[in-house]
Structures are given as C-alpha cells and as structure tokens.
C-alpha cells in the first residue's frame, strides 16, 4: 500500500539504548559454522550426532557462554541458551529456535541462520541493557533434517511430546548407528527432560528454501502456515534372474516396478494444478549387479501438501497404484510409514507482529506457506508460534549453491529482534 | 527323427577300458566348491579375485594336482590344468573351459559345472588308460561374471587377444580395488602369457540359465550361436534441491530421468516381438537423501540380441531417447560403454559332434542360442568352439534357486566326454 507507514512505536526502548543486531558478527559466525563438518571432498555433511555435529555444537555452546547465557542440554540433545537478566522474573521464556544439523552436501544457511540470529537478538537486547518482562532463550534442536535418523524435526517433536524420548534415542540410523549411543559419544546426551521446555511464544527465522520471495522481490515472508508432510518407504520384491536368458514376459523385475512408482508420482503431481509435490530421493536395488534382474528395490516417497484432505488423497492414490503394480508386475510391495505431519496454521498474533515489524522497518513483506518442514511446526503444538522467511537465491536449498544475501539476513534478524522484543515485553 | 540310432562308434576305446565319467565325484566337488565363498548371510559371493575366489581356486588347483595335471596360471589369473600322458605329442590341446567366479548371491552351477566336468572328463580318459592324439586341458577363466570388474568374460577375452593383459590388470573395480593388485594379493598373478593358449578346439559345458530346455523336456542343448551383448553406464546430472519447496515445474530431477530410462527400455522390449532383452541391474542416486531431489543418478543398461543389426538398432533407439530425455527433463546425460560383443556363431563340426554324442547316448537334443555371455564366445575367436547346455530348473540363474538335476549334469558330462574324446583323437 502507498499510505505512509505509521511512526515507530514498538519496540519501545526503555531508558536503555535502542537494541540493534550486530549483523557483521552474525554473518561471521554463520560462515565460521559453515566451515565445520566438511567431508574429505569439502562437502558440508554435518549429520545429526556425527563428529561434525559435535564440532558445530561445541562452537555454538562456546558462543552462547560468551554471551552469558545459561546453557542446558536435554535428553534428546537439544541445546538451549537462556537469557534472564537481573529483574526479569522466572517465567516461561520467549524461545527462538532452529537447528544446526545439515543434509549431505548442504549449504550453510538452512537452520543455522535462525539459531545464530536468535543468539544475535539476545546479545542485542542484553547490550541495550533492557530488562524484559520474560526471559528469552535460543534453542538448537537435534536432527531436524532426518537424513541420518527418521523422523526429521525429531528434537522439537520430542519437546512437543509427539515422540517419547526413549523411542527417539533408540532410533537406528541409515548407517546402523543408534541415536542415543551417538549422542552420548559426542557428549550431548543431556539430562533435562525435553518436555520441560514450554515457551511463552516461539519464533523461528529461516531461509525460504523456495523461489517465491526472490521471484516476487519480497524481503520478508510472514509464514502463516506449513505444508503437511508424508514420508514412506516402499520395498518391492521380485525375482533375481539372468539378464540375458530370461524373456521379458517371465520377469518379476523389482527395479522396473520401482521406476514405475517414480514416474507415476511425477505424472500425477504434474497433471494436478495443486501445490502437491512428490519426491523420490533414495533408491537401492539388490543384488545391484549389471547382469542380474533386481530381486529387491527400495525407495522413499516424500509427499507434501498444505491441505490435509488433499495430502490424504495423494497417499490413497499411491496405495492404490502400488496394489495395481503388485498385480501387474507380479512383485511383492511393502510400505513403511517413516513420518507423517499434518499441515500447520501458525499463531495469527505473531504473524501480525512480523508484518508490523517489517512495515515499520520499511521492508516488503507477504504472507507465505512453508513448503518445508520446520521445528516451528512441532513447537506450535505447545506454544503460540510463527516463522520469518528470508529469500533463497534461485529457491535453491539442500545444496552448496544455497545462498541468501547478507543484507537479507540482516533484515530478517532485525524483524526477529522486533518480534521477540514485543513478545518478551521489552 | 525316429530312425534307429547308428551303433556306437565314437568314442572308440583302445586296448583300454571304455572311459566313463565319475558323476558322483563330479557332483560332490560341485557342492564342495559351492560351500566356498559364502558371506555372513550365507550368500554365495565368490567375486573375481576376492578372498572367496582365492579359496575356490585353491580347492580347484588341489583337485587338478590330485588328478596329475600340470597346473599353470597366466598373467590374468586363468588357471589351466594340462593332461598329456606319455605317448601323446606336444601339440595344441583340446581345451575344456568355463569359470568359478560368481555373481552376488549366486547359485552353485553357473560356470563351476563346466570346469569340474572338464576335470572329470580328463580323469575318465586317464583312468581308462587311453593315449589321445592330442593333450587335453581344463581352464578356469578369471572374472567371467564381470560383477566386480568390467568387462565380463575378461580372462577369455584376454586369451583371445581382445583386451591387452596390462589394460585388464589395471581395471578398477566397483569397490575401487585394482584387479592386478587383487590377483597378486590372492596369489593368482601368474607369469604365463594368456595369448599362449591356442587350443586345437574348445568345448564348454554350462547350465542353460534359461527356461527353454526344461520347458521342452530336452536333455542336451547343442549351442550353435550366442547373443550379442551391449553394456552401457548412463550417468544423469540434474539439480539437488529441496523436496518440499521446489515446484514440480522447476525441478531437474536426475532420479526421475533414470526412472524414465528404465520404463522406456521395458516398453520397447515388451512391444517388440524379437528376442531382444533389456535390463537395468544397477542404480544409484546422489545425494540419496529422502528430502532432497537427486542431483545425480547412474544406472547400467544390459542389451542383448542374437542379431547384430537389431542390437545396433536397440542401442541407437536408446541413444535417441537419452537425447530427448536430456531436453525434456533439463538434465545432463553421459553414456559410458562398458562392454560390447557381437553375436557369435559356433563351429558347426563341433556342434555336430555334440548332436551325435547325444543321439548315441539316447539323450534328447536340440540346437539352441545362448542368451548369456560365455567364455566360449571369446575362445571362438582363436579356435573352433561350441557349447553344451543342460537344463536350468525354471530357467533360474544368478540366484540361490539356480538348480540342475544330478542326472542332467551327469548326462551333460557324458556328452562332453564323448565330444572331447573325438576331438582329442582317442
């Protein structure tokens, strides 16, 4: 709109100086953390509870301690730094959260931007000498990506009570490791009960990981909802047989059946005019020999839709297709549910605070649905929650080419500061 | 035909007793060798130049030495046992060959049947006290399966001069091992020049690995030709991107493109009324994460046809499809040729000897084309060659369910004995 913006009113500085985020420090830390957890090929592979994750956690904790925060680690390994200055009552805190674990060959922004911006916001409030009506905390949740251990967003899911901590610690990883043992090995098996974290409000800053904000030239996304996510593993069983001597008509080819699942999902998603997305990211054949028809094939299916009914429709369509496939190709098909999250509606009041803050700072802003899963969707079960998105260049994420301009990150952190200040009663 | 069989004339026993294969010993050895090279799960995985292969080779060599054969190992690791009794001139031998390496999770018959039957035939001739006009040798060729090192039929290919021994020894395996180093490690890097093996004639007994003989109730296949084989590796490059936030229209999904290759090959083979077969046995995605669109996919393509022109047509059709696919899906496609062998016509005279021997022994026999590749196709380049097939239950091969009846193996070995006796001038 073209009407002049109203004069600034919130955050209302006390006798103290007006809080301001140290963007240079935030960006330095983002790059420093991005150098931790590289593999031999230089790829960022800071998988949950790995040695690289340990190094990243150690670095984060050292920064939290430098900032004077009280650091606690809970039983699922979530790391929280609490700021409660003298004069601030011991009441439920405003929590700023995200994660620092990554996918394989990741970028440096996903997750880390939110955690480090949260730390920078607390430092800004502390430096300004304000005494908030509530404590403010920053949390790095364990295993948000879910690459090594399923389901993803595990640390925040456990905090929300959606998964028992004992069950989460017993999860066996893609490398046959056990999460609980790995957390103990890297020194992050804490003692605090995860469900003890009950925020007054929860806010998460994150890169969009999609193309919308950049394409529309918008600086700030006020995230008011989040897609539902369905993860399944499909295992197909056929007959190992000789590639040269087995007529096509006599084959029970598990690999062919797997390929039919992939093309089915694409044709269906492409044909619909809905935001439904379907992805097959993992596949494996057995015996995986050039001259042997695959006897076994396994693949993962990632289905997402902002509408729960439509997501259920997509799941049902896949199930029906798999039944037909088993009959048509003479193969066995087994489906394992890895994760399932309904779409989430975030707290309208916090979404409004985000829009207000952006307007006061003269930043373009739009409401947006998150296509990715985030810890905020779990925290929304136990506290009023919302998210702030900043643009992702080319919509690229989960890739070394993931990029967000320094100025865009600084703008997102500034909006986060204003929202947290308002929620914390500064 | 119904006309009475002519009276037996070959093999023509000398003053000695009539040679006869000790089928019980042959079958015992087949099962003993089948127990060697099992993995932790009990699967037979005697890959070329592996520790299991070493144990199998050691067992075979011990049997050859027990039989009084002169054992030599050539530079590519082919093991030959030569029988030249006193009175037999030092002229090019009749060679009986096959292989003892296996695929992953293999059966016990593929290859081993031919090698051990060859040894049993020599033992039968020696026990009968015959003095042949030519020496008789049995050879176990290195890496016939090609699972660990490409191309397959490598040992016989090197003997035939189709691949320089230095190049073969430098081949890097699927496990990044180097064949030459592995042969040295297991003690089978010999000194004989592979090309020194120039047989008077070559005969190979093998299980059909296909359903034809069993389905038709025929005991002996006189193999007069062999399918052409084309092995290619297709590598597809797209964009790693977030599975939840990247609209279908913006994806460059290497995994989807790989699936389209698999379904294309199947639709084409199924639609044709030719014996063409196409198989995708190996596949890999990168980064192979559940919530990341694959940036890279690789797959192997195994094309076979008894007609060279038709095989060329299939290769050209795949190449054209890959060009269209690259444009349609916005991916990069690279093709690497792993192996290429033209169809083979075996020696009519030896095929005739096989048919004669079967008829004289009252065994049903038909001419047949081999759908699988065999060392005989390489040896056919340097000597008159042919193969004898015995039935495979259900046509199953490259599987633990691979099976041939004891009586069928005994019958095949008896025919092999007669053919070798005739070729060696007994």
Coordinates of C-alpha atoms in Angstrom, one line a residue, chain A residues 25-323:
Chain A
X25 CA 29.0 -10.8 13.9
X26 CA 26.0 -12.8 12.9
X27 CA 27.4 -13.3 9.4
X28 CA 30.9 -14.1 10.6
X29 CA 29.5 -16.8 12.8
X30 CA 27.3 -18.2 10.0
X31 CA 30.4 -18.6 7.8
X32 CA 32.5 -20.0 10.7
X33 CA 29.9 -22.6 11.5
X34 CA 29.6 -23.4 7.8
X35 CA 33.3 -24.4 7.8
X36 CA 32.6 -27.1 10.4
X37 CA 31.6 -30.6 9.4
X38 CA 33.1 -30.8 5.9
X39 CA 34.0 -34.2 4.4
X40 CA 37.1 -35.1 2.5
X41 CA 35.6 -33.7 -0.7
X42 CA 34.9 -30.4 1.1
X43 CA 31.1 -31.1 1.2
X44 CA 29.2 -29.9 4.2
X45 CA 27.9 -33.1 5.8
X46 CA 27.0 -32.2 9.4
X47 CA 24.6 -35.0 10.0
X48 CA 22.8 -35.3 13.4
X49 CA 25.0 -36.6 16.2
X50 CA 28.0 -37.0 13.9
X51 CA 31.5 -35.8 14.8
X52 CA 30.9 -32.8 12.6
X53 CA 27.7 -32.1 14.5
X54 CA 29.7 -32.3 17.7
X55 CA 32.1 -29.7 16.5
X56 CA 29.3 -27.4 15.4
X57 CA 27.6 -27.8 18.8
X58 CA 30.8 -27.1 20.7
X59 CA 31.2 -23.9 18.7
X60 CA 27.6 -22.8 19.3
X61 CA 27.9 -23.5 23.0
X62 CA 31.1 -21.5 23.3
X63 CA 29.3 -18.5 21.7
X64 CA 26.3 -19.0 24.0
X65 CA 28.6 -19.0 27.0
X66 CA 30.5 -15.9 25.7
X67 CA 27.1 -14.2 25.6
X68 CA 26.5 -15.1 29.2
X69 CA 23.6 -17.5 28.6
X70 CA 22.8 -20.4 30.9
X71 CA 23.3 -23.4 28.6
X72 CA 21.4 -26.7 29.1
X73 CA 21.2 -29.9 27.0
X74 CA 18.2 -32.1 27.2
X75 CA 17.9 -35.9 26.9
X76 CA 17.4 -35.7 23.1
X77 CA 20.4 -33.4 22.7
X78 CA 18.6 -30.1 22.1
X79 CA 20.9 -27.2 23.2
X80 CA 19.2 -24.2 24.9
X81 CA 20.9 -20.9 25.9
X82 CA 18.7 -18.9 28.4
X83 CA 19.0 -15.2 29.0
X84 CA 17.3 -14.0 32.2
X85 CA 18.9 -10.7 33.3
X86 CA 18.5 -9.4 36.9
X87 CA 15.0 -8.1 37.3
X88 CA 13.4 -10.5 34.8
X89 CA 11.1 -12.9 36.5
X90 CA 11.5 -16.7 36.2
X91 CA 8.5 -17.2 33.9
X92 CA 8.2 -19.2 30.6
X93 CA 10.6 -17.7 28.1
X94 CA 10.2 -16.5 24.6
X95 CA 12.1 -19.1 22.6
X96 CA 13.9 -18.5 19.3
X97 CA 14.9 -21.8 17.7
X98 CA 16.0 -23.8 14.7
X99 CA 18.8 -26.4 14.0
X100 CA 22.4 -26.7 13.0
X101 CA 22.4 -30.3 11.6
X102 CA 22.5 -30.5 7.8
X103 CA 21.8 -32.8 4.9
X104 CA 24.5 -34.4 2.8
X105 CA 26.4 -31.7 0.7
X106 CA 24.4 -28.9 2.3
X107 CA 24.5 -25.1 2.2
X108 CA 25.4 -23.0 5.2
X109 CA 22.1 -21.1 5.8
X110 CA 19.5 -23.8 6.4
X111 CA 18.8 -23.8 10.2
X112 CA 22.0 -22.1 11.2
X113 CA 20.6 -18.7 10.2
X114 CA 17.8 -19.0 12.7
X115 CA 19.9 -20.3 15.6
X116 CA 22.7 -17.7 15.2
X117 CA 20.1 -14.9 14.5
X118 CA 18.4 -15.9 17.8
X119 CA 21.7 -15.6 19.6
X120 CA 22.4 -12.2 18.0
X121 CA 19.0 -11.0 19.0
X122 CA 19.6 -11.9 22.7
X123 CA 23.0 -10.2 22.5
X124 CA 21.4 -7.1 21.1
X125 CA 18.8 -7.0 23.9
X126 CA 21.5 -7.6 26.5
X127 CA 23.8 -5.0 25.0
X128 CA 21.0 -2.4 25.1
X129 CA 20.6 -3.0 28.8
X130 CA 16.9 -3.8 28.6
X131 CA 15.2 -5.8 31.3
X132 CA 12.4 -7.8 29.6
X133 CA 9.3 -9.0 31.3
X134 CA 10.1 -12.5 30.3
X135 CA 13.4 -14.5 29.7
X136 CA 14.5 -15.1 26.1
X137 CA 16.1 -18.4 25.0
X138 CA 17.7 -19.7 21.9
X139 CA 17.4 -23.4 21.1
X140 CA 19.2 -25.6 18.5
X141 CA 17.1 -28.7 18.1
X142 CA 18.6 -32.2 17.4
X143 CA 18.2 -33.9 14.0
X144 CA 15.8 -31.5 12.2
X145 CA 16.9 -32.9 8.8
X146 CA 16.2 -36.5 9.4
X147 CA 18.8 -37.7 6.9
X148 CA 20.6 -40.0 9.3
X149 CA 17.7 -40.7 11.7
X150 CA 14.0 -40.7 10.9
X151 CA 11.7 -38.9 11.5
X152 CA 13.0 -35.4 10.8
X153 CA 12.3 -32.5 13.2
X154 CA 13.0 -35.1 15.9
X155 CA 14.3 -32.8 18.7
X156 CA 11.3 -30.5 18.5
X157 CA 8.9 -33.4 18.1
X158 CA 10.2 -34.9 21.4
X159 CA 9.9 -31.5 23.1
X160 CA 6.3 -31.2 21.9
X161 CA 5.5 -34.7 23.3
X162 CA 4.9 -36.2 19.9
X163 CA 7.6 -38.9 20.3
X164 CA 8.8 -40.4 23.6
X165 CA 12.4 -39.5 24.2
X166 CA 13.2 -43.2 24.9
X167 CA 11.8 -44.2 21.5
X168 CA 13.8 -41.4 19.8
X169 CA 17.0 -42.4 21.4
X170 CA 16.5 -45.9 20.2
X171 CA 16.2 -45.0 16.5
X172 CA 18.6 -46.8 14.3
X173 CA 20.2 -44.7 11.6
X174 CA 20.9 -45.2 7.9
X175 CA 24.4 -46.2 9.0
X176 CA 23.0 -48.7 11.6
X177 CA 24.1 -46.4 14.4
X178 CA 21.8 -45.8 17.3
X179 CA 21.0 -42.1 18.1
X180 CA 21.2 -42.4 21.8
X181 CA 24.6 -44.0 21.7
X182 CA 25.8 -41.4 19.2
X183 CA 24.6 -38.5 21.3
X184 CA 26.5 -40.0 24.3
X185 CA 29.6 -40.5 22.1
X186 CA 29.7 -36.8 21.1
X187 CA 28.9 -35.6 24.6
X188 CA 25.4 -34.3 24.0
X189 CA 23.2 -36.8 25.9
X190 CA 21.8 -34.3 28.4
X191 CA 19.7 -34.8 31.5
X192 CA 16.9 -32.2 31.2
X193 CA 13.5 -33.5 30.2
X194 CA 12.8 -32.3 26.7
X195 CA 9.1 -31.7 27.6
X196 CA 10.2 -29.2 30.3
X197 CA 10.6 -26.6 27.5
X198 CA 7.2 -24.8 27.5
X199 CA 7.7 -21.4 25.8
X200 CA 5.5 -18.3 26.2
X201 CA 5.9 -18.0 22.5
X202 CA 8.2 -19.5 19.8
X203 CA 9.7 -17.7 16.8
X204 CA 11.9 -19.1 14.0
X205 CA 13.8 -17.3 11.3
X206 CA 14.7 -19.4 8.3
X207 CA 15.7 -19.2 4.7
X208 CA 12.7 -19.9 2.5
X209 CA 14.3 -22.8 0.6
X210 CA 11.9 -21.9 -2.2
X211 CA 11.7 -19.4 -5.0
X212 CA 8.7 -17.3 -4.1
X213 CA 10.2 -14.4 -2.2
X214 CA 13.1 -13.9 -4.6
X215 CA 10.8 -14.2 -7.6
X216 CA 8.5 -11.5 -6.2
X217 CA 11.2 -9.3 -4.9
X218 CA 9.8 -9.5 -1.3
X219 CA 12.2 -9.2 1.7
X220 CA 10.3 -10.8 4.5
X221 CA 7.9 -13.8 4.5
X222 CA 5.4 -13.9 7.3
X223 CA 4.9 -17.6 7.5
X224 CA 1.2 -18.3 8.5
X225 CA 1.1 -22.0 7.6
X226 CA 3.1 -25.0 6.7
X227 CA 2.6 -28.0 4.4
X228 CA 1.7 -31.4 5.6
X229 CA 4.4 -34.0 5.1
X230 CA 4.1 -37.7 4.4
X231 CA 7.3 -39.9 4.3
X232 CA 7.0 -43.5 3.3
X233 CA 9.5 -46.3 2.4
X234 CA 8.4 -48.7 -0.4
X235 CA 10.1 -52.1 -0.6
X236 CA 9.5 -54.2 -3.7
X237 CA 10.3 -57.9 -4.0
X238 CA 10.7 -59.7 -7.4
X239 CA 13.0 -62.4 -8.7
X240 CA 16.7 -62.2 -9.2
X241 CA 17.3 -63.8 -12.6
X242 CA 19.7 -63.8 -15.5
X243 CA 19.6 -60.6 -17.6
X244 CA 20.4 -62.4 -20.8
X245 CA 18.3 -65.6 -20.7
X246 CA 15.1 -64.5 -19.0
X247 CA 12.4 -63.5 -21.5
X248 CA 10.7 -60.1 -20.7
X249 CA 7.4 -61.9 -20.2
X250 CA 8.8 -64.2 -17.5
X251 CA 10.4 -61.3 -15.4
X252 CA 9.5 -60.2 -12.0
X253 CA 11.7 -57.1 -12.0
X254 CA 11.7 -55.1 -8.7
X255 CA 13.8 -52.4 -10.3
X256 CA 11.2 -51.8 -13.1
X257 CA 8.4 -51.7 -10.6
X258 CA 10.4 -49.0 -8.6
X259 CA 10.8 -47.0 -11.8
X260 CA 7.0 -47.2 -12.4
X261 CA 6.4 -45.7 -8.9
X262 CA 8.7 -42.8 -9.6
X263 CA 7.1 -42.0 -12.9
X264 CA 3.6 -42.4 -11.5
X265 CA 4.2 -39.9 -8.8
X266 CA 5.6 -37.4 -11.3
X267 CA 2.8 -37.8 -13.8
X268 CA 0.2 -37.3 -11.0
X269 CA 1.9 -34.2 -9.5
X270 CA 2.5 -32.7 -12.9
X271 CA -1.1 -33.3 -14.0
X272 CA -2.7 -31.7 -10.9
X273 CA -3.0 -27.9 -10.6
X274 CA -2.4 -28.1 -6.8
X275 CA 0.8 -27.3 -4.9
X276 CA 1.2 -31.0 -4.2
X277 CA 4.8 -32.1 -4.5
X278 CA 6.1 -35.7 -4.6
X279 CA 9.8 -36.7 -4.5
X280 CA 11.8 -40.0 -4.6
X281 CA 15.1 -39.1 -3.0
X282 CA 16.5 -42.5 -2.1
X283 CA 16.7 -45.8 -4.0
X284 CA 18.5 -49.1 -3.8
X285 CA 18.5 -52.3 -5.9
X286 CA 19.6 -55.8 -4.8
X287 CA 21.8 -57.5 -5.8
X288 CA 22.6 -54.4 -7.8
X289 CA 24.6 -56.3 -10.5
X290 CA 24.7 -55.3 -14.1
X291 CA 23.6 -58.7 -15.5
X292 CA 21.1 -59.7 -12.8
X293 CA 17.4 -58.6 -12.8
X294 CA 16.9 -56.8 -9.4
X295 CA 15.2 -59.1 -6.8
X296 CA 14.7 -56.2 -4.4
X297 CA 14.2 -52.5 -4.7
X298 CA 13.5 -49.9 -2.0
X299 CA 12.7 -46.2 -2.5
X300 CA 11.5 -43.3 -0.3
X301 CA 8.4 -41.3 -1.1
X302 CA 8.1 -37.7 0.2
X303 CA 4.6 -36.2 -0.3
X304 CA 3.7 -32.7 0.7
X305 CA 0.6 -30.5 0.5
X306 CA -0.7 -27.6 2.5
X307 CA -4.2 -29.2 2.6
X308 CA -4.7 -32.3 4.8
X309 CA -7.5 -33.7 2.7
X310 CA -5.5 -33.4 -0.4
X311 CA -2.5 -35.0 1.2
X312 CA -4.6 -37.9 2.3
X313 CA -5.9 -38.2 -1.3
X314 CA -2.3 -38.4 -2.6
X315 CA -1.4 -41.1 -0.1
X316 CA -4.5 -43.1 -1.1
X317 CA -3.7 -42.7 -4.8
X318 CA -0.2 -44.1 -4.2
X319 CA -1.5 -47.0 -2.1
X320 CA -4.0 -47.9 -4.9
X321 CA -1.2 -47.6 -7.5
X322 CA 1.0 -49.9 -5.5
X323 CA -1.7 -52.5 -5.3

